[in-house]
């Protein structure tokens, strides 16, 4: 098996390439669930859905999340309640966009969880409904939630601790971050189907090291497992030329006192990972990465089309 530690968009694009390079049935995507949220009484797992929709070629290619050819009539109808909602009520929030077709996934997941199914079982059912062969599993069946503490700033939530989706979507990841924590991680159990102890390769996808890979590494015992398999662990830097390809990873690294470069990524991963793959734009930093104690490979990591992703995936297996 090949285990891939995965966040959302970057991981999904990488997995699409990996499934072109090897038999998808050999791949297990171990997906971050720290981003999960509950809205309208629905259980929403954004990274799991991004991975499944991308692999099924059903993702909206521009947004990178949600389904293509989506309509938004349910969201538009929620606006009706804006003026009548009592102060303090959290009913019918409209800051998190759930498309009409996407809602079906959340209805199904919520109903199955309420029937007592585990998130692993439901995720597998959703995966099968999209006729995918690749194994997609939540990192854990336990509840883990990424919380973001906002630094002092000119915002009503200055100094407050808010959920990841409030930070990311509601405040458009524009507020300065003082710290990130993973509520529930210490007592959560890594999904046993992750196969970290015996998979032939463990790949850390090009996902945000703090809020996508961070929750996985925070689960009890995961860093120990990775450390023990360090030579089999390969990471792809999500930072290229000092910037994140998508999302706030570069700003977040800086705000948390880390270097927003491939060298900063190397420092974060060096304990648990033997090889770091960096983009050709960062080739001049390869020796600085190696000085952190990792083997460094240089290639095109910007997955503008599936063939680039396939070649990148093939390199992770060498
Ligand atoms: N991202 C946004 O920027 N705005 C949204 O309204 C939004 C809704 C949404 C609904 C379902 C889903 O599965 C993902 C959604 N995302 C949205 C993406 C998601 O919140 C983030 O990209 C990830 O959590 C970060 O990996």
mmCIF file with all atom_site columns, N, CA, C and O and ligand atoms in Angstrom, residues 8 35 44-47 49-50 65 95-98 102 106 164-165 168-169, ligand 1:
data_model
loop_
_atom_site.group_PDB
_atom_site.id
_atom_site.type_symbol
_atom_site.label_atom_id
_atom_site.label_alt_id
_atom_site.label_comp_id
_atom_site.label_asym_id
_atom_site.label_entity_id
_atom_site.label_seq_id
_atom_site.pdbx_PDB_ins_code
_atom_site.Cartn_x
_atom_site.Cartn_y
_atom_site.Cartn_z
_atom_site.occupancy
_atom_site.B_iso_or_equiv
_atom_site.pdbx_formal_charge
_atom_site.auth_seq_id
_atom_site.auth_comp_id
_atom_site.auth_asym_id
_atom_site.auth_atom_id
_atom_site.pdbx_PDB_model_num
ATOM   1   N N   . UNK A 1 8   ? -6.833  19.150 1.566  1.00 0.00 ? 8   UNK A N   1
ATOM   2   C CA  . UNK A 1 8   ? -7.869  19.329 0.546  1.00 0.00 ? 8   UNK A CA  1
ATOM   3   C C   . UNK A 1 8   ? -7.330  19.407 -0.875 1.00 0.00 ? 8   UNK A C   1
ATOM   4   O O   . UNK A 1 8   ? -6.824  18.408 -1.417 1.00 0.00 ? 8   UNK A O   1
ATOM   5   N N   . UNK A 1 35  ? -10.867 20.032 9.751  1.00 0.00 ? 35  UNK A N   1
ATOM   6   C CA  . UNK A 1 35  ? -11.675 21.088 9.114  1.00 0.00 ? 35  UNK A CA  1
ATOM   7   C C   . UNK A 1 35  ? -13.167 20.815 9.208  1.00 0.00 ? 35  UNK A C   1
ATOM   8   O O   . UNK A 1 35  ? -13.966 21.646 8.768  1.00 0.00 ? 35  UNK A O   1
ATOM   9   N N   . UNK A 1 44  ? -20.350 18.043 7.961  1.00 0.00 ? 44  UNK A N   1
ATOM   10  C CA  . UNK A 1 44  ? -19.664 18.424 6.721  1.00 0.00 ? 44  UNK A CA  1
ATOM   11  C C   . UNK A 1 44  ? -18.178 18.103 6.868  1.00 0.00 ? 44  UNK A C   1
ATOM   12  O O   . UNK A 1 44  ? -17.547 18.486 7.855  1.00 0.00 ? 44  UNK A O   1
ATOM   13  N N   . UNK A 1 45  ? -17.629 17.376 5.898  1.00 0.00 ? 45  UNK A N   1
ATOM   14  C CA  . UNK A 1 45  ? -16.209 16.982 5.913  1.00 0.00 ? 45  UNK A CA  1
ATOM   15  C C   . UNK A 1 45  ? -15.544 17.518 4.645  1.00 0.00 ? 45  UNK A C   1
ATOM   16  O O   . UNK A 1 45  ? -15.386 16.787 3.661  1.00 0.00 ? 45  UNK A O   1
ATOM   17  N N   . UNK A 1 46  ? -15.137 18.794 4.652  1.00 0.00 ? 46  UNK A N   1
ATOM   18  C CA  . UNK A 1 46  ? -14.696 19.436 3.406  1.00 0.00 ? 46  UNK A CA  1
ATOM   19  C C   . UNK A 1 46  ? -13.518 18.728 2.720  1.00 0.00 ? 46  UNK A C   1
ATOM   20  O O   . UNK A 1 46  ? -13.537 18.556 1.501  1.00 0.00 ? 46  UNK A O   1
ATOM   21  N N   . UNK A 1 47  ? -12.489 18.327 3.479  1.00 0.00 ? 47  UNK A N   1
ATOM   22  C CA  . UNK A 1 47  ? -11.321 17.743 2.805  1.00 0.00 ? 47  UNK A CA  1
ATOM   23  C C   . UNK A 1 47  ? -11.652 16.369 2.212  1.00 0.00 ? 47  UNK A C   1
ATOM   24  O O   . UNK A 1 47  ? -11.196 16.037 1.108  1.00 0.00 ? 47  UNK A O   1
ATOM   25  N N   . UNK A 1 49  ? -14.536 15.438 1.078  1.00 0.00 ? 49  UNK A N   1
ATOM   26  C CA  . UNK A 1 49  ? -15.347 15.651 -0.128 1.00 0.00 ? 49  UNK A CA  1
ATOM   27  C C   . UNK A 1 49  ? -14.499 16.200 -1.264 1.00 0.00 ? 49  UNK A C   1
ATOM   28  O O   . UNK A 1 49  ? -14.675 15.806 -2.423 1.00 0.00 ? 49  UNK A O   1
ATOM   29  N N   . UNK A 1 50  ? -13.550 17.085 -0.945 1.00 0.00 ? 50  UNK A N   1
ATOM   30  C CA  . UNK A 1 50  ? -12.672 17.623 -2.001 1.00 0.00 ? 50  UNK A CA  1
ATOM   31  C C   . UNK A 1 50  ? -11.872 16.490 -2.646 1.00 0.00 ? 50  UNK A C   1
ATOM   32  O O   . UNK A 1 50  ? -11.732 16.434 -3.870 1.00 0.00 ? 50  UNK A O   1
ATOM   33  N N   . UNK A 1 65  ? -13.298 23.312 -4.720 1.00 0.00 ? 65  UNK A N   1
ATOM   34  C CA  . UNK A 1 65  ? -14.161 22.619 -3.750 1.00 0.00 ? 65  UNK A CA  1
ATOM   35  C C   . UNK A 1 65  ? -15.584 22.615 -4.309 1.00 0.00 ? 65  UNK A C   1
ATOM   36  O O   . UNK A 1 65  ? -15.904 23.397 -5.205 1.00 0.00 ? 65  UNK A O   1
ATOM   37  N N   . UNK A 1 95  ? -22.786 32.154 5.439  1.00 0.00 ? 95  UNK A N   1
ATOM   38  C CA  . UNK A 1 95  ? -21.380 32.443 5.103  1.00 0.00 ? 95  UNK A CA  1
ATOM   39  C C   . UNK A 1 95  ? -20.653 31.216 4.558  1.00 0.00 ? 95  UNK A C   1
ATOM   40  O O   . UNK A 1 95  ? -19.609 31.354 3.919  1.00 0.00 ? 95  UNK A O   1
ATOM   41  N N   . UNK A 1 96  ? -21.189 30.025 4.783  1.00 0.00 ? 96  UNK A N   1
ATOM   42  C CA  . UNK A 1 96  ? -20.554 28.801 4.278  1.00 0.00 ? 96  UNK A CA  1
ATOM   43  C C   . UNK A 1 96  ? -21.454 28.255 3.172  1.00 0.00 ? 96  UNK A C   1
ATOM   44  O O   . UNK A 1 96  ? -22.595 27.883 3.420  1.00 0.00 ? 96  UNK A O   1
ATOM   45  N N   . UNK A 1 97  ? -20.929 28.232 1.965  1.00 0.00 ? 97  UNK A N   1
ATOM   46  C CA  . UNK A 1 97  ? -21.768 27.944 0.799  1.00 0.00 ? 97  UNK A CA  1
ATOM   47  C C   . UNK A 1 97  ? -21.912 26.447 0.545  1.00 0.00 ? 97  UNK A C   1
ATOM   48  O O   . UNK A 1 97  ? -20.917 25.767 0.278  1.00 0.00 ? 97  UNK A O   1
ATOM   49  N N   . UNK A 1 98  ? -23.128 25.979 0.611  1.00 0.00 ? 98  UNK A N   1
ATOM   50  C CA  . UNK A 1 98  ? -23.409 24.570 0.322  1.00 0.00 ? 98  UNK A CA  1
ATOM   51  C C   . UNK A 1 98  ? -24.292 24.513 -0.928 1.00 0.00 ? 98  UNK A C   1
ATOM   52  O O   . UNK A 1 98  ? -25.435 24.972 -0.913 1.00 0.00 ? 98  UNK A O   1
ATOM   53  N N   . UNK A 1 102 ? -24.245 19.330 -3.667 1.00 0.00 ? 102 UNK A N   1
ATOM   54  C CA  . UNK A 1 102 ? -23.330 19.011 -2.571 1.00 0.00 ? 102 UNK A CA  1
ATOM   55  C C   . UNK A 1 102 ? -24.124 18.662 -1.304 1.00 0.00 ? 102 UNK A C   1
ATOM   56  O O   . UNK A 1 102 ? -23.726 17.782 -0.528 1.00 0.00 ? 102 UNK A O   1
ATOM   57  N N   . UNK A 1 106 ? -23.949 15.788 2.203  1.00 0.00 ? 106 UNK A N   1
ATOM   58  C CA  . UNK A 1 106 ? -24.029 16.090 3.642  1.00 0.00 ? 106 UNK A CA  1
ATOM   59  C C   . UNK A 1 106 ? -25.270 15.458 4.271  1.00 0.00 ? 106 UNK A C   1
ATOM   60  O O   . UNK A 1 106 ? -25.227 15.005 5.412  1.00 0.00 ? 106 UNK A O   1
ATOM   61  N N   . UNK A 1 164 ? -11.991 26.390 12.564 1.00 0.00 ? 164 UNK A N   1
ATOM   62  C CA  . UNK A 1 164 ? -11.195 26.550 11.342 1.00 0.00 ? 164 UNK A CA  1
ATOM   63  C C   . UNK A 1 164 ? -12.028 27.156 10.211 1.00 0.00 ? 164 UNK A C   1
ATOM   64  O O   . UNK A 1 164 ? -11.565 28.046 9.499  1.00 0.00 ? 164 UNK A O   1
ATOM   65  N N   . UNK A 1 165 ? -13.250 26.670 10.015 1.00 0.00 ? 165 UNK A N   1
ATOM   66  C CA  . UNK A 1 165 ? -14.038 27.190 8.892  1.00 0.00 ? 165 UNK A CA  1
ATOM   67  C C   . UNK A 1 165 ? -14.448 28.643 9.112  1.00 0.00 ? 165 UNK A C   1
ATOM   68  O O   . UNK A 1 165 ? -14.573 29.403 8.157  1.00 0.00 ? 165 UNK A O   1
ATOM   69  N N   . UNK A 1 168 ? -11.326 30.354 8.040  1.00 0.00 ? 168 UNK A N   1
ATOM   70  C CA  . UNK A 1 168 ? -10.962 30.181 6.631  1.00 0.00 ? 168 UNK A CA  1
ATOM   71  C C   . UNK A 1 168 ? -12.002 30.791 5.693  1.00 0.00 ? 168 UNK A C   1
ATOM   72  O O   . UNK A 1 168 ? -11.665 31.521 4.766  1.00 0.00 ? 168 UNK A O   1
ATOM   73  N N   . UNK A 1 169 ? -13.263 30.494 5.951  1.00 0.00 ? 169 UNK A N   1
ATOM   74  C CA  . UNK A 1 169 ? -14.321 30.923 5.018  1.00 0.00 ? 169 UNK A CA  1
ATOM   75  C C   . UNK A 1 169 ? -14.977 32.226 5.488  1.00 0.00 ? 169 UNK A C   1
ATOM   76  O O   . UNK A 1 169 ? -15.025 33.203 4.759  1.00 0.00 ? 169 UNK A O   1
HETATM 77  N N1  . LIG B 2 .   ? -14.457 27.375 0.820  1.00 0.00 ? 1   LIG B N1  1
HETATM 78  C C1  . LIG B 2 .   ? -14.707 28.702 0.691  1.00 0.00 ? 1   LIG B C1  1
HETATM 79  O O1  . LIG B 2 .   ? -13.768 29.479 0.514  1.00 0.00 ? 1   LIG B O1  1
HETATM 80  N N2  . LIG B 2 .   ? -15.997 29.188 0.795  1.00 0.00 ? 1   LIG B N2  1
HETATM 81  C C2  . LIG B 2 .   ? -17.064 28.380 0.985  1.00 0.00 ? 1   LIG B C2  1
HETATM 82  O O2  . LIG B 2 .   ? -18.193 28.850 1.091  1.00 0.00 ? 1   LIG B O2  1
HETATM 83  C C3  . LIG B 2 .   ? -16.820 26.962 1.077  1.00 0.00 ? 1   LIG B C3  1
HETATM 84  C C4  . LIG B 2 .   ? -17.843 26.046 1.220  1.00 0.00 ? 1   LIG B C4  1
HETATM 85  C C5  . LIG B 2 .   ? -17.565 24.678 1.213  1.00 0.00 ? 1   LIG B C5  1
HETATM 86  C C6  . LIG B 2 .   ? -18.605 23.738 1.254  1.00 0.00 ? 1   LIG B C6  1
HETATM 87  C C7  . LIG B 2 .   ? -18.341 22.399 1.234  1.00 0.00 ? 1   LIG B C7  1
HETATM 88  C C8  . LIG B 2 .   ? -17.012 21.957 1.144  1.00 0.00 ? 1   LIG B C8  1
HETATM 89  O O3  . LIG B 2 .   ? -16.760 20.642 1.111  1.00 0.00 ? 1   LIG B O3  1
HETATM 90  C C9  . LIG B 2 .   ? -15.963 22.854 1.091  1.00 0.00 ? 1   LIG B C9  1
HETATM 91  C C10 . LIG B 2 .   ? -16.226 24.229 1.123  1.00 0.00 ? 1   LIG B C10 1
HETATM 92  N N3  . LIG B 2 .   ? -15.203 25.158 1.048  1.00 0.00 ? 1   LIG B N3  1
HETATM 93  C C11 . LIG B 2 .   ? -15.469 26.508 0.978  1.00 0.00 ? 1   LIG B C11 1
HETATM 94  C C12 . LIG B 2 .   ? -13.795 24.742 1.016  1.00 0.00 ? 1   LIG B C12 1
HETATM 95  C C13 . LIG B 2 .   ? -13.232 24.427 2.389  1.00 0.00 ? 1   LIG B C13 1
HETATM 96  O O4  . LIG B 2 .   ? -13.829 25.047 3.442  1.00 0.00 ? 1   LIG B O4  1
HETATM 97  C C14 . LIG B 2 .   ? -11.717 24.704 2.489  1.00 0.00 ? 1   LIG B C14 1
HETATM 98  O O5  . LIG B 2 .   ? -11.108 24.759 1.241  1.00 0.00 ? 1   LIG B O5  1
HETATM 99  C C15 . LIG B 2 .   ? -11.017 23.612 3.254  1.00 0.00 ? 1   LIG B C15 1
HETATM 100 O O6  . LIG B 2 .   ? -11.586 23.322 4.482  1.00 0.00 ? 1   LIG B O6  1
HETATM 101 C C16 . LIG B 2 .   ? -9.518  23.914 3.413  1.00 0.00 ? 1   LIG B C16 1
HETATM 102 O O7  . LIG B 2 .   ? -8.868  22.731 3.088  1.00 0.00 ? 1   LIG B O7  1
#
